[in-house]
PDB file of C-alpha atoms in Angstrom:
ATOM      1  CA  UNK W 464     -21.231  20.293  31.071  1.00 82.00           C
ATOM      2  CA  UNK W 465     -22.833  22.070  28.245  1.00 88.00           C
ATOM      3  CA  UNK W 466     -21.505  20.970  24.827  1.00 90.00           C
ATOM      4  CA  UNK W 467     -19.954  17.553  26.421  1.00 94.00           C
ATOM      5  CA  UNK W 468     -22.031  15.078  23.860  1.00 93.00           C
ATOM      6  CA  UNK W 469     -19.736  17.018  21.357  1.00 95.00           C
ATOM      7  CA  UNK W 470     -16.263  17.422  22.675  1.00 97.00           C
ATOM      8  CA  UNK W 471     -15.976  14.659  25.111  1.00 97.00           C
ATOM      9  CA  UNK W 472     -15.716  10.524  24.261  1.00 98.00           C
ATOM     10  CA  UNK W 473     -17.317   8.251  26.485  1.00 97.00           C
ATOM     11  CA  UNK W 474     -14.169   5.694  27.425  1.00 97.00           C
ATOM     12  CA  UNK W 475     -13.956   1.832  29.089  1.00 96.00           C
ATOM     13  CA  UNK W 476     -16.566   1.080  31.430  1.00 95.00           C
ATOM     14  CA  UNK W 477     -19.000   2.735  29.264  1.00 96.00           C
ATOM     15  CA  UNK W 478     -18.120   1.217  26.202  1.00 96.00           C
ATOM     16  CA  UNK W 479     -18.339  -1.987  28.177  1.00 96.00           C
ATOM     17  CA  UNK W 480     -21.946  -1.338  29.169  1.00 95.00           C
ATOM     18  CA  UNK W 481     -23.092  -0.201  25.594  1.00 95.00           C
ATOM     19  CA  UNK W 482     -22.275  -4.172  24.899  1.00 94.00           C
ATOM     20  CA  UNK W 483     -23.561  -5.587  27.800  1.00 93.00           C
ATOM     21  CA  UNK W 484     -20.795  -6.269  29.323  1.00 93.00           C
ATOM     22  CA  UNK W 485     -20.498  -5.130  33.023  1.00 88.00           C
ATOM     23  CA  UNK W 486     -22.394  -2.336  34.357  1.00 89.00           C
ATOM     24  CA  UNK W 487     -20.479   1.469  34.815  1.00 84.00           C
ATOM     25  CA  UNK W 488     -20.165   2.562  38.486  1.00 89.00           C
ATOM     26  CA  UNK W 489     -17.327   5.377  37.395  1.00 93.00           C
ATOM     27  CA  UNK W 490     -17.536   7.319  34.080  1.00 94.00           C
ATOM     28  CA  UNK W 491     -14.545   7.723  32.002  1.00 96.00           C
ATOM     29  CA  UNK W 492     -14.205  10.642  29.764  1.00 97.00           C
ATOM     30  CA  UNK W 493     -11.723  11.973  27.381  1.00 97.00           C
ATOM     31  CA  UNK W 494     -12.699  15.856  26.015  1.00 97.00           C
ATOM     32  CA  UNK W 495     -11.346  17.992  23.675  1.00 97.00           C
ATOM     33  CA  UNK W 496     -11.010  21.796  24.854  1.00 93.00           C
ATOM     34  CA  UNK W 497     -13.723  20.938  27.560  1.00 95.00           C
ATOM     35  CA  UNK W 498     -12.669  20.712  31.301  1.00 93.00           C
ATOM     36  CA  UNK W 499     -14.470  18.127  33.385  1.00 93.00           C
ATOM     37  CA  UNK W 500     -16.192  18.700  36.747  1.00 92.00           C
ATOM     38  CA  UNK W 501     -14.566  17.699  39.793  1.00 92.00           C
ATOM     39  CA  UNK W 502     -16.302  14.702  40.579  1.00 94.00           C
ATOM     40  CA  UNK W 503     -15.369  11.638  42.122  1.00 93.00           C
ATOM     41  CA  UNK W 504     -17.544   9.814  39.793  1.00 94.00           C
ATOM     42  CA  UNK W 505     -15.645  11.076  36.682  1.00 95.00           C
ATOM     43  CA  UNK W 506     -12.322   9.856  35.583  1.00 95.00           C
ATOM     44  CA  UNK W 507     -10.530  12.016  32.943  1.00 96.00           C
ATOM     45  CA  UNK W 508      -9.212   9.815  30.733  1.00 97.00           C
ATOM     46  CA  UNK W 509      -8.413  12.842  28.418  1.00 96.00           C
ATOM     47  CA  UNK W 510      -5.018  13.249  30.489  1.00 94.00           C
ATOM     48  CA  UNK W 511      -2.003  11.080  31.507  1.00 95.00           C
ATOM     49  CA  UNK W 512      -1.827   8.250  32.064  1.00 94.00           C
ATOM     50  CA  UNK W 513      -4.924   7.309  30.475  1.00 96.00           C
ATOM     51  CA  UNK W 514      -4.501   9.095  27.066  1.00 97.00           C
ATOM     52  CA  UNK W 515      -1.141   7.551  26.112  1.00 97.00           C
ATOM     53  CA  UNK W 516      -2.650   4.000  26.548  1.00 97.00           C
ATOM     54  CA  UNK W 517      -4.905   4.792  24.000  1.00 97.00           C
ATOM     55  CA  UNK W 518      -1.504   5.950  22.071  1.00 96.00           C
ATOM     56  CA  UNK W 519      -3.615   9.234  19.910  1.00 96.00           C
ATOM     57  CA  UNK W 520      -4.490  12.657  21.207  1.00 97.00           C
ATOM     58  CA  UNK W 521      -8.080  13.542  23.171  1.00 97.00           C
ATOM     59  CA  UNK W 522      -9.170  15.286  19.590  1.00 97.00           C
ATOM     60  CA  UNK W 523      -8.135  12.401  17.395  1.00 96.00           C
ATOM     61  CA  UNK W 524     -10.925  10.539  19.671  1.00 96.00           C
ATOM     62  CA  UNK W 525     -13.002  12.601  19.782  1.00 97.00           C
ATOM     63  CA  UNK W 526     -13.228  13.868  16.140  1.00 97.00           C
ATOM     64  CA  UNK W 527     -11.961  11.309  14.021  1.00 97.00           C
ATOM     65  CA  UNK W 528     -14.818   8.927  13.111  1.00 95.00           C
ATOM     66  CA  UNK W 529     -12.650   5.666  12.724  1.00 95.00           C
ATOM     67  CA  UNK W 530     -11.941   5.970  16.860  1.00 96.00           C
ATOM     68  CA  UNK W 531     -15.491   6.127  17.854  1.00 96.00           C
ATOM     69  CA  UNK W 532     -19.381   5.391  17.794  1.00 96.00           C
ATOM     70  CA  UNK W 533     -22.237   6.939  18.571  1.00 97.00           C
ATOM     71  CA  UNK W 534     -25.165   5.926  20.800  1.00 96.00           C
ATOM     72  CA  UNK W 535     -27.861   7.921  22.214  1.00 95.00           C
ATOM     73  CA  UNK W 536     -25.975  11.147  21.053  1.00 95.00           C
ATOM     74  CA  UNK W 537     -22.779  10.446  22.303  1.00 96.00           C
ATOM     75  CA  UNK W 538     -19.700   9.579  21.435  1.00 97.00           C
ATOM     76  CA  UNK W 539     -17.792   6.387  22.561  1.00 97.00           C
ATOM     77  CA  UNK W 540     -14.552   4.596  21.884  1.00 97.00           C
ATOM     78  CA  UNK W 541     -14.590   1.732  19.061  1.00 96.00           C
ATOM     79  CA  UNK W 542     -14.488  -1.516  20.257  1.00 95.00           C
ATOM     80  CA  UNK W 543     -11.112  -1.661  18.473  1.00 94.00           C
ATOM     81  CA  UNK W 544      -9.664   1.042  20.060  1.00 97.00           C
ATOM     82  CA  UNK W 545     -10.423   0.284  23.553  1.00 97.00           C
ATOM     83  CA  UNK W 546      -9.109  -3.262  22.840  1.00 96.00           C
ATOM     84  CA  UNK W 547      -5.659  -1.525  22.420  1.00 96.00           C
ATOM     85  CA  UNK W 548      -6.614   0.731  25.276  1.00 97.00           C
ATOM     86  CA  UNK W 549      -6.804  -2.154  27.344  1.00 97.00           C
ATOM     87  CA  UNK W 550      -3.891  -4.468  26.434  1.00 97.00           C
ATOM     88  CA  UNK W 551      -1.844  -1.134  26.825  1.00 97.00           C
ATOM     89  CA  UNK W 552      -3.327  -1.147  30.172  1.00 96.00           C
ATOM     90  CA  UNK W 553      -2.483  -4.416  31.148  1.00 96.00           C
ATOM     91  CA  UNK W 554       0.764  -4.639  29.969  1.00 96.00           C
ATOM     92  CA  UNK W 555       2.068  -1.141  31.438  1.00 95.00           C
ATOM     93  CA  UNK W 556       0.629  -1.516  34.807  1.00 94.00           C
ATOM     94  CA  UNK W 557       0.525  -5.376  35.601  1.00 94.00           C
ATOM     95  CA  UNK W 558       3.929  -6.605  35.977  1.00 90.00           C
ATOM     96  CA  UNK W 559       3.170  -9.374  38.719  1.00 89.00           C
ATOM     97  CA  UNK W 560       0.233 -11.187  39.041  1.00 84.00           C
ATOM     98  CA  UNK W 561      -2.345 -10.642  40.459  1.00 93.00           C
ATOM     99  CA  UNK W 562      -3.145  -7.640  39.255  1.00 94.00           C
ATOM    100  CA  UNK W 563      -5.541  -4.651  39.611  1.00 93.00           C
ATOM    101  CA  UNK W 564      -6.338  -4.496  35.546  1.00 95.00           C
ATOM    102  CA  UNK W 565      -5.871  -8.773  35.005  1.00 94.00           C
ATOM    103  CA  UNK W 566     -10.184  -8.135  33.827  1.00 94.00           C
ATOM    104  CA  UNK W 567      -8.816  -5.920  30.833  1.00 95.00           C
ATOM    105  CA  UNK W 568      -7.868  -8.888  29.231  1.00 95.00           C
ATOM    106  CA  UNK W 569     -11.327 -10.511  29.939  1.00 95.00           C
ATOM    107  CA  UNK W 570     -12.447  -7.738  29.020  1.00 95.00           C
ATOM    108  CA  UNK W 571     -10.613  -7.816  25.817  1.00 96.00           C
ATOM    109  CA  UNK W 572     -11.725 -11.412  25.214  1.00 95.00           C
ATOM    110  CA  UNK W 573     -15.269 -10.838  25.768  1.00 95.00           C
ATOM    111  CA  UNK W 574     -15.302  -7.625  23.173  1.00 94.00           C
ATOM    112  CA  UNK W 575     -13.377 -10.310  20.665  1.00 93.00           C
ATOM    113  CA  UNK W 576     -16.029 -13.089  20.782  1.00 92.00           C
ATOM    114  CA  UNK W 577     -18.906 -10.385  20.769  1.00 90.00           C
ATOM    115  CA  UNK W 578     -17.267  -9.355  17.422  1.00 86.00           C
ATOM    116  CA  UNK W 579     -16.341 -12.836  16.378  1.00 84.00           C
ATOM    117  CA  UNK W 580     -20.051 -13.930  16.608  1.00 75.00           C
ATOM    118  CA  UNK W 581     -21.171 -10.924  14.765  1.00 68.00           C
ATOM    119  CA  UNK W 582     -19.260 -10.876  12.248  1.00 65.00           C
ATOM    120  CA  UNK W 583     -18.465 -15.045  11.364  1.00 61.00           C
ATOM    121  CA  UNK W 584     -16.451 -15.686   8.264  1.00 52.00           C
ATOM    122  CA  UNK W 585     -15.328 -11.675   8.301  1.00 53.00           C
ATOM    123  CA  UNK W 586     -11.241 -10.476   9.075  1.00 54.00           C
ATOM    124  CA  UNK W 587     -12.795  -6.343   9.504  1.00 54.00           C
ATOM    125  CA  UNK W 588     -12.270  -7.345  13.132  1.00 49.00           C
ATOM    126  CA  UNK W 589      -9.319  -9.229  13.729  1.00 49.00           C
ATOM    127  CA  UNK W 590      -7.083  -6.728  11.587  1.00 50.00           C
ATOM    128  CA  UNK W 591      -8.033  -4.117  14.358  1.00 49.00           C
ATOM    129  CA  UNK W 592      -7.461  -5.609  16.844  1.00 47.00           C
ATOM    130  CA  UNK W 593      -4.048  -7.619  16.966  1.00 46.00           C
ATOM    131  CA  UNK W 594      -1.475  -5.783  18.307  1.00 44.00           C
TER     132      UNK W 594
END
């Protein structure tokens, strides 16, 4: 919708992409004062339970610069963030194994060596991202 690239947040599998890791077949999006279409394609992770795994408010991700990045014009969750987005995940929802959400932690792994490798001999990362 008109005005998304500046009230919505681009959330998980997109993030995921933007790092080359795994491709986006659903779209997850979190907006501020902006209602989504209903499409199947589109999950709105601007509403429970998806918003309290990322533990702030839609606004706080969208506007606040330390929960996001931009590419291409749009917003999208840190790296950091959607680490605790995913643990969060994992641990609410995955009580016995398998489990539908056991590649958030892969997930999570894969974001932390990207990071690692980018950033050798730096903490920035790590202090994020421990729980």
């Amino acid at each position: 919708p008109e005005g998304a690239n500046e009230k919505c947040i681009l959330d998980d599998t997109a993030v995921m992409q933007a790092h080359g890791i795994g491709q986006s077949a659903t779209l997850q999006v979190a907006c501020d004062g902006l209602d989504l279409p209903k499409d199947p394609s589109i999950v709105d992770h601007g509403e429970e339970p998806w918003i309290a795994l990322h533990n702030v408010s839609a606004a706080d991700l969208v506007h606040d610069p330390r929960k996001h990045f931009f590419l291409d014009g749009w917003r999208l969750v840190a790296p950091n963030q959607l680490i605790r987005f995913k643990r969060a995940r994992h641990k609410t929802h995955c009580q016995a194994s398998p489990c539908m959400y056991d590649f958030d932690l892969e997930d999570v792994a894969a974001l932390e060596r990207l990071y690692e490798e980018k950033k050798a001999g730096s903490n920035d990362f790590q202090k994020f991202t421990k729980p």
